[in-house]
PDB file of C-alpha atoms in Angstrom:
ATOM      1  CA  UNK A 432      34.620  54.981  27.276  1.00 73.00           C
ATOM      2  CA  UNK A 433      37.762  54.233  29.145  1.00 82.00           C
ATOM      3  CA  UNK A 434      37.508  51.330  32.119  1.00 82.00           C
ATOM      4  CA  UNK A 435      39.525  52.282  34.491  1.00 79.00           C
ATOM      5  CA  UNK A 436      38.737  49.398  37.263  1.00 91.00           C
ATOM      6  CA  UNK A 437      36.436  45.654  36.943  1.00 95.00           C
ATOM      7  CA  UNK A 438      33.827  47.738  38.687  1.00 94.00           C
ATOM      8  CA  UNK A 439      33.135  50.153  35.686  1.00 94.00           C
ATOM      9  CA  UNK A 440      33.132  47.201  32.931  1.00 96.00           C
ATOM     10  CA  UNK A 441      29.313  46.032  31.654  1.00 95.00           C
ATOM     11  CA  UNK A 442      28.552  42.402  30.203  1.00 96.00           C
ATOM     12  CA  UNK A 443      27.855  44.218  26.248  1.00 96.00           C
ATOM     13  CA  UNK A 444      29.374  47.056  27.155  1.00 96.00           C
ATOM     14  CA  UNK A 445      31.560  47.880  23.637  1.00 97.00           C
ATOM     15  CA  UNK A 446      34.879  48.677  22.691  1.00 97.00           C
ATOM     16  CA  UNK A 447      35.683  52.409  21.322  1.00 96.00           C
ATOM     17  CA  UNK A 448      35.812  51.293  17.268  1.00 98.00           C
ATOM     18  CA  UNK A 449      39.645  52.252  16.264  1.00 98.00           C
ATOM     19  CA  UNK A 450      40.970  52.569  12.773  1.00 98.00           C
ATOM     20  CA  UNK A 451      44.614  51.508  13.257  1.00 98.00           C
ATOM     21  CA  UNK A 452      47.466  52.940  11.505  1.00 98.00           C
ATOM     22  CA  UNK A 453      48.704  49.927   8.437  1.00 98.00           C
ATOM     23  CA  UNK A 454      50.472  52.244   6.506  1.00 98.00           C
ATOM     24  CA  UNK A 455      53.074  50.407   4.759  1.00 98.00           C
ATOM     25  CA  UNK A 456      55.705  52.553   7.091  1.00 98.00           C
ATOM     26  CA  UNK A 457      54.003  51.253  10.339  1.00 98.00           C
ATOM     27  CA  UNK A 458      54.014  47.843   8.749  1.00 98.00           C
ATOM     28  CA  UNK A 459      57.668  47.444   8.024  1.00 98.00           C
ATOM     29  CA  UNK A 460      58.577  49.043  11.311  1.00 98.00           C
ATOM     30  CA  UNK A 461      56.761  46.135  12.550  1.00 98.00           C
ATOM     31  CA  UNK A 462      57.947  43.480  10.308  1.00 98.00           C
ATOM     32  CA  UNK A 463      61.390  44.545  10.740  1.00 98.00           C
ATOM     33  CA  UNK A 464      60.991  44.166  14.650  1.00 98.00           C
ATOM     34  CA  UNK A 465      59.339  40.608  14.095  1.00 97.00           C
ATOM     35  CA  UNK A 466      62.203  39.348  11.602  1.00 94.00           C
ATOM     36  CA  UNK A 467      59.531  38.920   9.594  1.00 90.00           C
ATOM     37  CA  UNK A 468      60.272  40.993   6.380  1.00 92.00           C
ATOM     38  CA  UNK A 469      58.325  39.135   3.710  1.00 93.00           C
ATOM     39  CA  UNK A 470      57.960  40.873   0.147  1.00 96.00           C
ATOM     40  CA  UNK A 471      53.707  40.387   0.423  1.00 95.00           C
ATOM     41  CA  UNK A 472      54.023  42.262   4.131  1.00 97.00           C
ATOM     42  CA  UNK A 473      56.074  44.824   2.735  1.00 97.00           C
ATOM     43  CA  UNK A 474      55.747  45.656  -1.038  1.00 98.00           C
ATOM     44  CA  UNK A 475      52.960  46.370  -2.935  1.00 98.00           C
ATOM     45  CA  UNK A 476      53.959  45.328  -6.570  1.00 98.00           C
ATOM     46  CA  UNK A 477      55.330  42.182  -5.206  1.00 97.00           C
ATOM     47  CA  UNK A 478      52.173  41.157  -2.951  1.00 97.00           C
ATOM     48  CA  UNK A 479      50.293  41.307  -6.506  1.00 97.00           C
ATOM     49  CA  UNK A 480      52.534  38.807  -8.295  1.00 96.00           C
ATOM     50  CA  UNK A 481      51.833  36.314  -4.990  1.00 94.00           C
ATOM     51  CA  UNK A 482      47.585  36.929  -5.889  1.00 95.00           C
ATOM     52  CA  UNK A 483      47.219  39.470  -3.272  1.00 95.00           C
ATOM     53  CA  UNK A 484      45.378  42.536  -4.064  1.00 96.00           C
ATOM     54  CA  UNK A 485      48.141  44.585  -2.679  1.00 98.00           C
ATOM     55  CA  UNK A 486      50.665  44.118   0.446  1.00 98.00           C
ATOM     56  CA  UNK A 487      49.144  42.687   3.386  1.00 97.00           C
ATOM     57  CA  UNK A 488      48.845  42.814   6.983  1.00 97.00           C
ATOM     58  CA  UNK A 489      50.303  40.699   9.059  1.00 96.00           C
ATOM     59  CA  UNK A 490      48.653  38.327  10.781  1.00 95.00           C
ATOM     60  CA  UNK A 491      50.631  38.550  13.990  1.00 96.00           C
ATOM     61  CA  UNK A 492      50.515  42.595  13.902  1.00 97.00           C
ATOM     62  CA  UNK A 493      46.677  42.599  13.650  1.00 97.00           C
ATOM     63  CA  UNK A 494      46.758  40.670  17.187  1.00 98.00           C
ATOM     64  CA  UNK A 495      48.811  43.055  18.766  1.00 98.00           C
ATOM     65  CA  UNK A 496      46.802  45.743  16.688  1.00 98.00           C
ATOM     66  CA  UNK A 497      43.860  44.865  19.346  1.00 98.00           C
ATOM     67  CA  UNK A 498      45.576  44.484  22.180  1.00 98.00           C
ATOM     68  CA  UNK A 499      46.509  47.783  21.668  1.00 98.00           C
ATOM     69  CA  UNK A 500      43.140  48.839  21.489  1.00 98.00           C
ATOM     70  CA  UNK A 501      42.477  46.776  24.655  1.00 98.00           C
ATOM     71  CA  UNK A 502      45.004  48.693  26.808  1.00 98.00           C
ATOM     72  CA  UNK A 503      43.801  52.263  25.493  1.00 97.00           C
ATOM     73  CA  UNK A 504      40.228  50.505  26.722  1.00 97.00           C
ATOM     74  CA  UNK A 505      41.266  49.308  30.059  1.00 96.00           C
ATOM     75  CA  UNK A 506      44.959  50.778  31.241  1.00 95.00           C
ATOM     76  CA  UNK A 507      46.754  49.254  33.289  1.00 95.00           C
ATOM     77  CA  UNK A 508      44.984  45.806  32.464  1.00 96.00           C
ATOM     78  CA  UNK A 509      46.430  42.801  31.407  1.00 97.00           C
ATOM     79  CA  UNK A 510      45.759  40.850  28.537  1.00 98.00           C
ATOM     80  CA  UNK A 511      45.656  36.866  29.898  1.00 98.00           C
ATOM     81  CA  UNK A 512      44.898  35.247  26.732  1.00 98.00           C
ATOM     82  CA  UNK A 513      44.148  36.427  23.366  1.00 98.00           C
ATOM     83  CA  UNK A 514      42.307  34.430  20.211  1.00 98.00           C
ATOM     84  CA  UNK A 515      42.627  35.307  16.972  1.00 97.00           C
ATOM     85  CA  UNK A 516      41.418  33.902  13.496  1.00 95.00           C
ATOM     86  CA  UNK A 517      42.094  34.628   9.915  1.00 91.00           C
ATOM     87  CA  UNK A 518      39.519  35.342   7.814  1.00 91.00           C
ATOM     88  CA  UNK A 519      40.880  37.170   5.249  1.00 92.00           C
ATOM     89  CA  UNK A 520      43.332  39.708   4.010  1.00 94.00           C
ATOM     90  CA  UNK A 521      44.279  43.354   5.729  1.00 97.00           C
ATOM     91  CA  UNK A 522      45.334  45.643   3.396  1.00 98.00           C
ATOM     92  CA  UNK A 523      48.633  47.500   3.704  1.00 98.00           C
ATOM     93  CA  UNK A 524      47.702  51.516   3.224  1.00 98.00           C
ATOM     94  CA  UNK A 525      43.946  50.362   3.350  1.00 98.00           C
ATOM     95  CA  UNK A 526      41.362  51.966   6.334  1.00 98.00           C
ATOM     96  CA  UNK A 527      40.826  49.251   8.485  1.00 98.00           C
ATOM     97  CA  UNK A 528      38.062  49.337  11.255  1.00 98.00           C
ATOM     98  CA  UNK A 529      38.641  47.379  14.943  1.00 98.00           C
ATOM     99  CA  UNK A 530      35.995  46.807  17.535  1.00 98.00           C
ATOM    100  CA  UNK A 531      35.187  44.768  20.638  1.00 98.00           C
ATOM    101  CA  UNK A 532      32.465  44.178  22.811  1.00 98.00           C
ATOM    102  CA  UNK A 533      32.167  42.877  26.302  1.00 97.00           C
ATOM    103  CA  UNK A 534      30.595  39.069  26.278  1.00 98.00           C
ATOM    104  CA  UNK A 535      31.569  37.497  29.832  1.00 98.00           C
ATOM    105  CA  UNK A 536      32.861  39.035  32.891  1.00 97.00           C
ATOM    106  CA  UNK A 537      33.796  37.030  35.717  1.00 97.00           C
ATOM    107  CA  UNK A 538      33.735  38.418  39.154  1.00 96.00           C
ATOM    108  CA  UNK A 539      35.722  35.777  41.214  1.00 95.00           C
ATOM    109  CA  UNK A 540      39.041  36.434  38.649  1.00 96.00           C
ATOM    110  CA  UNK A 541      37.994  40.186  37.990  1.00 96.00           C
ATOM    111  CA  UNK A 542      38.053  39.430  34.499  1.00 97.00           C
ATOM    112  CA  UNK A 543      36.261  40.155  31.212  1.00 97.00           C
ATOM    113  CA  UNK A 544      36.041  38.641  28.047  1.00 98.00           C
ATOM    114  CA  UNK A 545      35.627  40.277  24.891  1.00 98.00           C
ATOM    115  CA  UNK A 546      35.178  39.542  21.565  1.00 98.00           C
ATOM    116  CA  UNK A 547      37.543  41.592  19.107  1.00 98.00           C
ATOM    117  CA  UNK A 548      36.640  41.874  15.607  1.00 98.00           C
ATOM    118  CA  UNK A 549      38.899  43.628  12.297  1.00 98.00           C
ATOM    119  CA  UNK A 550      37.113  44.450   9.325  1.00 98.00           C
ATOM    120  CA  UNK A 551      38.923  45.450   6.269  1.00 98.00           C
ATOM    121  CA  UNK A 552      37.887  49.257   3.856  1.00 97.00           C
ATOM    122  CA  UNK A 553      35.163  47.012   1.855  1.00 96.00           C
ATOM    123  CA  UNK A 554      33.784  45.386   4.571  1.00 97.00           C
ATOM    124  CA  UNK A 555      35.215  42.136   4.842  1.00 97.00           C
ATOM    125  CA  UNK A 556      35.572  40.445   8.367  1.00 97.00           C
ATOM    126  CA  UNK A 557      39.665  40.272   8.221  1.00 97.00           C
ATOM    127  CA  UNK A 558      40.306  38.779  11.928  1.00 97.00           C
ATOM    128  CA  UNK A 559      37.784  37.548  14.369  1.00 98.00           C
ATOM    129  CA  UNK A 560      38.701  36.953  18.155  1.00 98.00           C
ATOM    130  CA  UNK A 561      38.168  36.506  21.912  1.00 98.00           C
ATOM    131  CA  UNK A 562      40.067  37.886  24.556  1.00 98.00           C
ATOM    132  CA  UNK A 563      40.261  37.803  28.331  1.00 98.00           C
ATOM    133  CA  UNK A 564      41.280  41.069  30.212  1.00 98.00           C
ATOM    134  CA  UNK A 565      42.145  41.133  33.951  1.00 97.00           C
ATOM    135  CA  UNK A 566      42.090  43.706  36.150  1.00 95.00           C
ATOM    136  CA  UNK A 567      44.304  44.691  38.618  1.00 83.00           C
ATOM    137  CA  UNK A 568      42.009  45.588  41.483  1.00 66.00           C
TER     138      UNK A 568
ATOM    139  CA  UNK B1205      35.448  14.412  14.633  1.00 46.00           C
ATOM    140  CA  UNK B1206      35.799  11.668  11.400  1.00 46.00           C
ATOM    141  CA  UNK B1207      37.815   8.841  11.749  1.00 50.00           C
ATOM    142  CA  UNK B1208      39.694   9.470   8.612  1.00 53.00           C
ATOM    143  CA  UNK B1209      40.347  12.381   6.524  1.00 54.00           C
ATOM    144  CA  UNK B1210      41.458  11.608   2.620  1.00 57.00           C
ATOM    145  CA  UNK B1211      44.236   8.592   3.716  1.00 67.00           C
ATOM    146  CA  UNK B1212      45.406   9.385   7.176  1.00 77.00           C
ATOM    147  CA  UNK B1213      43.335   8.327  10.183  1.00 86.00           C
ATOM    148  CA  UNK B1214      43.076  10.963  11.941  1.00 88.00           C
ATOM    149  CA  UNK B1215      42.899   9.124  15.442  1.00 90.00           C
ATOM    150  CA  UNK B1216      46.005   7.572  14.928  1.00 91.00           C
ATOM    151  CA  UNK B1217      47.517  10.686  14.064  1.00 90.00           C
ATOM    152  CA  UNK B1218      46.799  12.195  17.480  1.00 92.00           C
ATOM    153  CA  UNK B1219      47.015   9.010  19.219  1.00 93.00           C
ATOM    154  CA  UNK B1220      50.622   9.044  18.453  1.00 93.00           C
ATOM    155  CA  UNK B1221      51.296  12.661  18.387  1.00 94.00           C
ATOM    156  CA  UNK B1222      50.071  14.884  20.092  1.00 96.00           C
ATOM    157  CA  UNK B1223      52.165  15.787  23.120  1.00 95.00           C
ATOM    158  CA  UNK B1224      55.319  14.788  21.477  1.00 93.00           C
ATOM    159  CA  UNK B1225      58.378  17.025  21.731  1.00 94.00           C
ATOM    160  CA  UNK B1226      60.378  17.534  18.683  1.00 94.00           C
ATOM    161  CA  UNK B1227      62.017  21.064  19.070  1.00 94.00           C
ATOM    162  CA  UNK B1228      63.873  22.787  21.218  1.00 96.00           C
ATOM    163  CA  UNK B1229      65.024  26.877  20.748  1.00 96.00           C
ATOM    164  CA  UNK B1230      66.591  29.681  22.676  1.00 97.00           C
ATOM    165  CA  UNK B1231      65.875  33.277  22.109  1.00 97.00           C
ATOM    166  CA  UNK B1232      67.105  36.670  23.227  1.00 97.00           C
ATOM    167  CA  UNK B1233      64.387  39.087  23.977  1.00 98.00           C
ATOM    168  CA  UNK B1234      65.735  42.381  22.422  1.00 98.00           C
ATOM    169  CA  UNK B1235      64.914  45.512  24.403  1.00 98.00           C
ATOM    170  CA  UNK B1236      65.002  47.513  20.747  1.00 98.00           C
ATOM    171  CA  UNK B1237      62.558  44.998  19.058  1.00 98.00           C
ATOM    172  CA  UNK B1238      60.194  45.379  21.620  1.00 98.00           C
ATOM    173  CA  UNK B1239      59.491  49.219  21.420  1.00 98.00           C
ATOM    174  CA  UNK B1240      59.550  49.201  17.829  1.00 98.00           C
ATOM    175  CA  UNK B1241      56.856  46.464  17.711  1.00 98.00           C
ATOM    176  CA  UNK B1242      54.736  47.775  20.465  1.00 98.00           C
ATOM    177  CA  UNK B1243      55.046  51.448  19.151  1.00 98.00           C
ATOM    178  CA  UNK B1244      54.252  49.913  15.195  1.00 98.00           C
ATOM    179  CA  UNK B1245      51.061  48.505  16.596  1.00 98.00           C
ATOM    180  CA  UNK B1246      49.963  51.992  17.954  1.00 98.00           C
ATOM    181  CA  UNK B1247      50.374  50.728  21.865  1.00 98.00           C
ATOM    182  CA  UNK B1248      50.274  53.882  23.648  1.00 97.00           C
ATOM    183  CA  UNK B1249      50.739  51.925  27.271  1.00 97.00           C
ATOM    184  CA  UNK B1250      53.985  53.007  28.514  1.00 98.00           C
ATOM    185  CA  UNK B1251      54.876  49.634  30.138  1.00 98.00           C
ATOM    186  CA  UNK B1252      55.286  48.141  26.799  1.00 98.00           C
ATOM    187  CA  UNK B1253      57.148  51.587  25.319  1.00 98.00           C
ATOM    188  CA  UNK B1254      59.259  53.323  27.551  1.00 98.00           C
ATOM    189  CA  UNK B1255      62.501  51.162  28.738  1.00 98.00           C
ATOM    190  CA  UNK B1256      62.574  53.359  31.876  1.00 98.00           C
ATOM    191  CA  UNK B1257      58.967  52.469  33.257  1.00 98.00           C
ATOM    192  CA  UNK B1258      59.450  50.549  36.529  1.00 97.00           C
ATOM    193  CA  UNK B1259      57.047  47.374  34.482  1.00 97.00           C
ATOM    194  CA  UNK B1260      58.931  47.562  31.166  1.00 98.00           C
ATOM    195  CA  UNK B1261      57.866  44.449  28.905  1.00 98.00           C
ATOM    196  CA  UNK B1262      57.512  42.673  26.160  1.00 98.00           C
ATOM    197  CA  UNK B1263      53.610  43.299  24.561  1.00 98.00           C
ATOM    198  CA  UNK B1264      51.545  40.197  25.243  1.00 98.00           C
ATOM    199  CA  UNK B1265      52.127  38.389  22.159  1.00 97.00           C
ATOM    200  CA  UNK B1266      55.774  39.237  20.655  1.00 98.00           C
ATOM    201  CA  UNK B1267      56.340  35.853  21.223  1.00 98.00           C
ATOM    202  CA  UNK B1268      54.447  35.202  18.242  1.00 97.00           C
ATOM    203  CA  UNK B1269      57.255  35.755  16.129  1.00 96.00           C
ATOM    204  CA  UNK B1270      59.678  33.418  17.679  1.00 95.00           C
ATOM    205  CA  UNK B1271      59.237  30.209  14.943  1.00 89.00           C
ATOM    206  CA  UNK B1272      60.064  26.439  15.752  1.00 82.00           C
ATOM    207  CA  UNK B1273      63.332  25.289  13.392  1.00 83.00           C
ATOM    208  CA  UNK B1274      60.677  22.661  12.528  1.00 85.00           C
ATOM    209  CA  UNK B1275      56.950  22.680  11.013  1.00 84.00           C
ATOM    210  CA  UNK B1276      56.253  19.440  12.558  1.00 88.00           C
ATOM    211  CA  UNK B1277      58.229  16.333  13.908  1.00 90.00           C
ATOM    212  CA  UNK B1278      60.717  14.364  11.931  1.00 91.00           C
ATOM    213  CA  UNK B1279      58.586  11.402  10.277  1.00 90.00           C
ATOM    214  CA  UNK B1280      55.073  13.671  10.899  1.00 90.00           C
ATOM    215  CA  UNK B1281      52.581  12.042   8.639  1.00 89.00           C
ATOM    216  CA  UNK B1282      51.735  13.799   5.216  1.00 86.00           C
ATOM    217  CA  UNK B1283      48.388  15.166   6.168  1.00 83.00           C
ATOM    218  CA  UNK B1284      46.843  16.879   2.598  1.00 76.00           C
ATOM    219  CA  UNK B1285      49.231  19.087   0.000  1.00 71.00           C
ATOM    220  CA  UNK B1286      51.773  21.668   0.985  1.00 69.00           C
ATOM    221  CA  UNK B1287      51.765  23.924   3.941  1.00 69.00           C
ATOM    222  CA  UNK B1288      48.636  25.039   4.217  1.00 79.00           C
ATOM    223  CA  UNK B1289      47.312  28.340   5.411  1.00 84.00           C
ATOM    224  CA  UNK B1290      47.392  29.799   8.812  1.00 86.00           C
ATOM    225  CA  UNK B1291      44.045  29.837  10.613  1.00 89.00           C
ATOM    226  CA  UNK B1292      45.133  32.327  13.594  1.00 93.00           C
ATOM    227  CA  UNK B1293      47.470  32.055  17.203  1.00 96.00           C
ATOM    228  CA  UNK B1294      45.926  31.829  20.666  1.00 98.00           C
ATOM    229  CA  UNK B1295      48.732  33.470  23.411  1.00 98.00           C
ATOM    230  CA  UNK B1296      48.643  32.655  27.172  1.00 98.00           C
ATOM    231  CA  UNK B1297      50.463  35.331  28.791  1.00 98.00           C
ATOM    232  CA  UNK B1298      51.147  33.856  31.718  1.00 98.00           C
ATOM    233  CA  UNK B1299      53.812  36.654  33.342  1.00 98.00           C
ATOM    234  CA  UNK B1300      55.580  39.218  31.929  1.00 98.00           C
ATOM    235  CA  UNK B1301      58.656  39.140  29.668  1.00 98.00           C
ATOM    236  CA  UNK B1302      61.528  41.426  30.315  1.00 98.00           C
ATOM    237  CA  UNK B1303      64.149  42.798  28.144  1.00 98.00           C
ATOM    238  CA  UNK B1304      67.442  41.088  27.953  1.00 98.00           C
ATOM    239  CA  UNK B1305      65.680  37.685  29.105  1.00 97.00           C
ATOM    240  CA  UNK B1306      66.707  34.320  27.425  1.00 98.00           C
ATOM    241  CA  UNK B1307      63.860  32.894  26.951  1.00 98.00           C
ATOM    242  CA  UNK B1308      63.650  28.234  26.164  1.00 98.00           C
ATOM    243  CA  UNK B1309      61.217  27.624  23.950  1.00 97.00           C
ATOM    244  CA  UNK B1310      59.431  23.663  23.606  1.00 97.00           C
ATOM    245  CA  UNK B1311      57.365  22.694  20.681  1.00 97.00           C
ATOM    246  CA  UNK B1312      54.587  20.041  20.667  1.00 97.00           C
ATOM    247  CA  UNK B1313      51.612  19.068  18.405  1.00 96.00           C
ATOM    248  CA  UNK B1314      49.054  20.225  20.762  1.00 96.00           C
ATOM    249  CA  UNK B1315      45.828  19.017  18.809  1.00 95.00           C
ATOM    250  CA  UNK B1316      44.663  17.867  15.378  1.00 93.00           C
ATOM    251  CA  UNK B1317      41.488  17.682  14.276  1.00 91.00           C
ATOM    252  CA  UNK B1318      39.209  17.971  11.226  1.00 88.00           C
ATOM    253  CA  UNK B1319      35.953  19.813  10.066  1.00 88.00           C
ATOM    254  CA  UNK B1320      33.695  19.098   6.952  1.00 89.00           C
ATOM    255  CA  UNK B1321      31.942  22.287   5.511  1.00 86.00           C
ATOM    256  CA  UNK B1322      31.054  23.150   1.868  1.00 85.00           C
ATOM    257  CA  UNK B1323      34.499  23.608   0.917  1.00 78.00           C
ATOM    258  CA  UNK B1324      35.309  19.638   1.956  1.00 85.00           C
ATOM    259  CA  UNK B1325      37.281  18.498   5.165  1.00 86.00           C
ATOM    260  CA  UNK B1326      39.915  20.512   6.836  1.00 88.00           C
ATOM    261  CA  UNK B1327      42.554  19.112   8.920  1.00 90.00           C
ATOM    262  CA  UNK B1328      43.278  21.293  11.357  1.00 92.00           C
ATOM    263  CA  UNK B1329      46.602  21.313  13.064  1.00 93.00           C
ATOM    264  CA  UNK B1330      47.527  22.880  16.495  1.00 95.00           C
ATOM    265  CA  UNK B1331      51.580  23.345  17.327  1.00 95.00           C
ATOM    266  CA  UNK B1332      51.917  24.371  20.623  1.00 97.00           C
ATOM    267  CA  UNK B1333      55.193  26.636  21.694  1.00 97.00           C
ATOM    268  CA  UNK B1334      55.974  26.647  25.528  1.00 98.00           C
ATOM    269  CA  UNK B1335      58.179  29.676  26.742  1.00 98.00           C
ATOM    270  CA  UNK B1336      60.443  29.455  29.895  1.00 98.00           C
ATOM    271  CA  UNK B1337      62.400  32.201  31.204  1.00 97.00           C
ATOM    272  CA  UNK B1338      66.035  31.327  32.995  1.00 97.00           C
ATOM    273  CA  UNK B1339      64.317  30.672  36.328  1.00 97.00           C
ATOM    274  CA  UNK B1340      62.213  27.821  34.601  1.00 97.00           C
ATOM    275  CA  UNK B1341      59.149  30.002  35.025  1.00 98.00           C
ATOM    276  CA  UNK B1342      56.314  29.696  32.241  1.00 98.00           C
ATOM    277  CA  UNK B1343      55.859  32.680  30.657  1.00 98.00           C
ATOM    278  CA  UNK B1344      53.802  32.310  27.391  1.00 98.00           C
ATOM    279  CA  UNK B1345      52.528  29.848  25.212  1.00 98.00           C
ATOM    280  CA  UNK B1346      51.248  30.146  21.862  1.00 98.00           C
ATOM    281  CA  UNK B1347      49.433  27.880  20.337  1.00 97.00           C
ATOM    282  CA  UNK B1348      49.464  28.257  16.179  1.00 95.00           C
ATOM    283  CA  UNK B1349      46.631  26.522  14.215  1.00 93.00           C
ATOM    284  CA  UNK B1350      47.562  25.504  10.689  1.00 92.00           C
ATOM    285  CA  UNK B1351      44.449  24.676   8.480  1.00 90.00           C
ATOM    286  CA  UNK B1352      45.010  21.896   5.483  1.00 88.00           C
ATOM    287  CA  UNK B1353      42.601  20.624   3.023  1.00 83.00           C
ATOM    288  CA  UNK B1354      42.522  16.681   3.668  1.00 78.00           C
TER     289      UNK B1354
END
């Protein structure tokens, strides 16, 4: 469910679960923008020969991968801080599954904080995270 | 926190180093760069997509990939083997970044500290990037923690 104002947003309320696009096209688009074209990001054969499993996400792009998520959540928000760990690989051309849930809302700041979570086709936790939305009104 | 980790005392370390500036950087915010990496990430939010939207900017954390010409200060102590692995970025978005801006960018240690867990101690270290727009205005920091075995 979309949030459209502080008002409609629950402590536990959760995220919509997305399964973000990391096709290795998407991926390059992105490392390209970052300056950031690194053979594990963006080929698969060459990922291997690092001990990867195949290319892999990057780090940076998963953040932004949620705060994506976050804005389809709550538009017009704005993302104060965001927290992210690495806890393991994405996959490049793998199904990856994001959610978030609502663990702190504060009603002086109109803000919420929720905790974001990435977990990778066989069910590893790939990125773990907090974030703290604000609304406008 | 230990007192040590393998040689290096870890109180020392941050004693004498955290807080310390040791590099300076410019950078051009690039209009095309950020639509292409707010549209790769599946952003759908037209302020971060569309150049013509009356709140066009940069998505919270594309300052994420503006690096420091430096790891860590000139004369940094040795703290474990090689360069570690990257344990995740915090970003403070503090006010919006606009196409075109030149943004200043400051680099400090902003923390080290360890952890012991099955796998031994980890040294944990925190460099800090402060970005400025022309006005002087603070308008993200990212904080980047670098995890090495001690």
């Amino acid at each position: 469910m979309k949030v459209l104002s502080y008002d409609d947003v629950e402590l536990g309320d959760d995220l919509p679960d997305e399964s973000p696009d990391v096709s290795m096209s998407k991926v390059t688009a992105f490392c390209t923008a970052a300056k950031h074209v690194f053979e594990r990001f963006v080929d698969h054969e060459a990922a291997r020969k690092e001990g990867f499993p195949a290319a892999i996400v990057p780090g940076i792009m998963s953040q932004s991968l949620l705060l994506a998520m976050i804005h389809r959540w709550a538009p017009g928000c704005t993302v104060r801080k965001i927290d992210t760990v690495f806890r393991g690989s994405l996959l490049v051309d793998s199904n990856v599954t994001m959610s978030g849930a609502v663990t702190d809302t504060d009603d002086e700041a109109r803000t919420a904080e929720v905790d974001l979570v990435i977990t990778a086709e066989d069910g590893r936790t790939g990125v773990i995270g907090t974030a703290v939305v604000e609304f406008k009104d | 926190m230990a007192e040590s980790s393998g040689s290096v005392n870890i109180a020392e370390v941050r004693a004498e180093w955290i807080g310390v500036e040791f590099d300076w950087a410019e950078f051009i915010i690039d209009k095309d760069a950020m639509i292409q990496w707010a549209s790769a990430c599946g952003e759908t939010d037209e302020r971060f997509i569309d150049p013509s939207h009356s709140d066009f900017q940069a998505h919270p954390s594309f300052t994420t990939h503006c690096m420091s010409g430096r790891l860590f200060p000139k004369n940094f102590p040795q703290i474990g083997g090689g360069f570690g692995i990257d344990g995740g970025k915090t970003v403070t978005a503090h006010l919006p970044i606009r196409a075109g801006s030149k943004l200043t960018a400051v680099t400090t240690i902003a923390d080290i500290f360890d952890k012991t867990g099955r796998s031994g101690t980890m040294v944990f270290i925190v460099q800090r990037m402060e970005f400025k727009d022309e006005t002087g205005a603070l308008v993200s920091t990212v904080d980047w923690k670098m995890i090495k075995k001690a």
